[in-house]
Coordinates of C-alpha atoms in Angstrom, one line a residue:
X131 CA -125.1 -37.1 160.8
X132 CA -127.6 -38.2 157.5
X133 CA -130.9 -37.9 159.3
X134 CA -132.9 -34.9 160.5
X135 CA -133.8 -36.8 163.3
X136 CA -132.6 -35.4 166.7
X137 CA -130.7 -38.4 167.9
X138 CA -129.6 -36.7 171.4
X139 CA -133.1 -36.0 172.3
X140 CA -134.1 -39.5 171.0
X141 CA -131.5 -41.1 173.4
X142 CA -132.5 -39.1 176.4
X143 CA -136.4 -39.8 176.0
X144 CA -135.4 -43.3 176.0
X145 CA -133.4 -42.6 179.6
X146 CA -130.1 -43.3 177.9
X147 CA -126.8 -41.4 177.9
X148 CA -126.0 -39.5 174.8
X149 CA -122.7 -41.1 173.5
X150 CA -120.7 -41.2 170.3
X151 CA -120.8 -44.8 169.2
X152 CA -124.8 -44.8 170.0
X153 CA -125.0 -41.1 168.0
X154 CA -123.2 -43.2 165.2
X155 CA -125.1 -46.5 165.4
X156 CA -128.4 -44.2 165.1
X157 CA -126.9 -42.6 162.0
X158 CA -125.5 -45.6 160.1
X159 CA -128.8 -47.7 160.8
X160 CA -130.9 -44.4 159.9
X161 CA -128.9 -44.2 156.8
X162 CA -128.6 -48.0 156.1
X163 CA -132.1 -49.7 156.8
X164 CA -131.9 -53.5 156.8
X165 CA -127.9 -53.6 156.9
X166 CA -126.1 -56.1 158.9
X167 CA -123.8 -55.8 162.0
X168 CA -121.1 -56.4 159.7
X169 CA -122.1 -53.3 157.2
X170 CA -123.5 -51.1 160.3
X171 CA -119.9 -51.8 161.9
X172 CA -118.1 -50.4 158.7
X173 CA -120.4 -47.4 158.7
X174 CA -119.8 -46.6 162.0
X175 CA -116.0 -47.2 161.7
X176 CA -116.2 -44.1 158.9
X177 CA -117.8 -41.6 161.8
X178 CA -115.2 -43.3 164.6
X179 CA -112.3 -45.1 163.5
X180 CA -111.1 -46.9 166.5
X181 CA -114.5 -48.1 167.6
X182 CA -114.7 -51.8 168.5
X183 CA -116.8 -54.3 167.5
X184 CA -117.9 -54.7 170.8
X185 CA -118.9 -51.4 171.4
X186 CA -121.6 -51.4 168.2
X187 CA -122.7 -54.9 169.5
X188 CA -123.4 -53.5 172.7
X189 CA -124.9 -50.1 171.3
X190 CA -127.3 -52.1 168.5
X191 CA -128.1 -54.3 171.7
X192 CA -129.3 -51.4 174.0
X193 CA -131.0 -49.3 171.1
X194 CA -132.7 -52.1 170.5
X195 CA -133.8 -52.9 174.1
X196 CA -134.7 -49.3 174.2
X197 CA -137.3 -49.9 171.3
X198 CA -134.7 -47.2 169.2
X199 CA -134.1 -49.8 166.8
X200 CA -135.9 -53.3 165.0
X201 CA -133.6 -56.2 165.0
X202 CA -135.0 -58.7 162.4
X203 CA -133.5 -61.6 161.0
X204 CA -135.2 -63.7 157.5
X205 CA -134.8 -67.1 158.0
X206 CA -130.9 -68.1 156.3
X207 CA -129.7 -64.4 157.1
X208 CA -128.1 -63.0 159.4
X209 CA -129.4 -59.9 162.0
X210 CA -130.4 -57.2 160.4
X211 CA -131.4 -53.5 161.9
X212 CA -133.8 -50.9 161.1
X213 CA -135.2 -47.6 162.6
X214 CA -138.7 -48.3 161.6
X215 CA -140.2 -49.3 165.0
X216 CA -143.5 -49.5 166.8
X217 CA -145.9 -49.8 163.6
X218 CA -147.2 -52.6 162.0
X219 CA -144.9 -53.3 158.9
X220 CA -143.8 -56.3 157.4
X221 CA -140.7 -57.1 154.7
X222 CA -140.4 -58.2 151.3
X223 CA -136.9 -60.6 150.7
X224 CA -135.7 -61.1 147.3
X225 CA -134.3 -64.8 147.4
X226 CA -131.8 -63.8 144.4
X227 CA -130.0 -61.0 146.0
X228 CA -131.3 -60.9 149.1
X229 CA -132.9 -57.1 148.8
X230 CA -135.0 -56.2 151.9
X231 CA -137.9 -53.5 151.5
X232 CA -140.6 -52.5 153.9
X233 CA -144.3 -53.0 153.2
X234 CA -147.3 -51.7 155.3
X235 CA -149.9 -54.5 156.6
X236 CA -152.6 -54.8 153.8
X237 CA -155.4 -54.7 156.4
X238 CA -154.8 -52.2 158.6
X239 CA -153.1 -51.2 162.2
X240 CA -152.6 -54.2 163.8
X241 CA -154.8 -57.3 162.5
X242 CA -151.7 -59.6 162.2
X243 CA -151.7 -59.7 166.4
X244 CA -155.2 -61.3 166.2
X245 CA -154.6 -64.8 166.0
X246 CA -157.5 -67.5 164.8
X247 CA -156.3 -69.2 168.4
X248 CA -153.8 -67.3 170.6
X249 CA -153.6 -70.5 173.1
X250 CA -153.7 -68.4 175.8
X251 CA -150.6 -65.9 174.7
X252 CA -150.7 -62.4 175.2
X253 CA -149.6 -61.4 171.6
X254 CA -147.6 -58.2 171.8
X255 CA -145.5 -59.1 167.8
X256 CA -146.2 -60.6 164.2
X257 CA -143.6 -60.8 161.9
X258 CA -144.7 -61.2 158.2
X259 CA -142.2 -62.2 155.5
X260 CA -143.0 -62.1 151.9
X261 CA -140.5 -63.9 149.7
X262 CA -140.1 -63.4 146.3
X263 CA -137.7 -62.0 143.7
X264 CA -137.1 -58.1 143.0
X265 CA -137.4 -56.2 140.2
X266 CA -133.8 -56.1 139.3
X267 CA -133.5 -60.0 139.6
X268 CA -136.4 -60.4 137.3
X269 CA -135.4 -58.4 134.6
X270 CA -131.9 -59.7 134.9
X271 CA -132.9 -63.0 134.9
X272 CA -135.2 -62.6 132.0
X273 CA -132.3 -60.9 129.9
X274 CA -130.2 -64.2 130.4
X275 CA -132.9 -66.3 129.0

C-alpha cells in the first residue's frame, strides 16, 4: 500500500466489507489522484493481476457512493477519481496536456454553495473548474517560439 491511510478501517467505518479489490482500488486512487478508470485498472492489476474490469468499476462505484472517493468528469474528459472528499476544493486543468491539480477555494469553507438565486434547490455541492495552461506546457510553448 502506498498510503498511510488505514484502508480496512476506512471501509469498515463506511459499513463496507473489506475486500482485496476495494483495498487495491483505494490504494490506486490515493497513489494516483485524478486518474482515469483505465489508469486505475492498470494500477489495480499490478497488485491483483486477475482482477476484472467489472470488479474495478463496481469498486469505484461503491466507494464513490460511500463517499470514500470522488468522481469528477471535466468537460471533454473521461471520468477521473480522487480520494480528497468532503471539502470545498476545486480543480485546475491544463488545456494542453490535461494535467489536473487541486486548488482550495479562495474564499473559504463553502461559499460556492450559496448561489445568487437557488431557484428553490437545496444545494449540496458546487463544481468549479479553472482552465488554463500548466507551467510545463507554458515553458515548452515559449521554448518552441
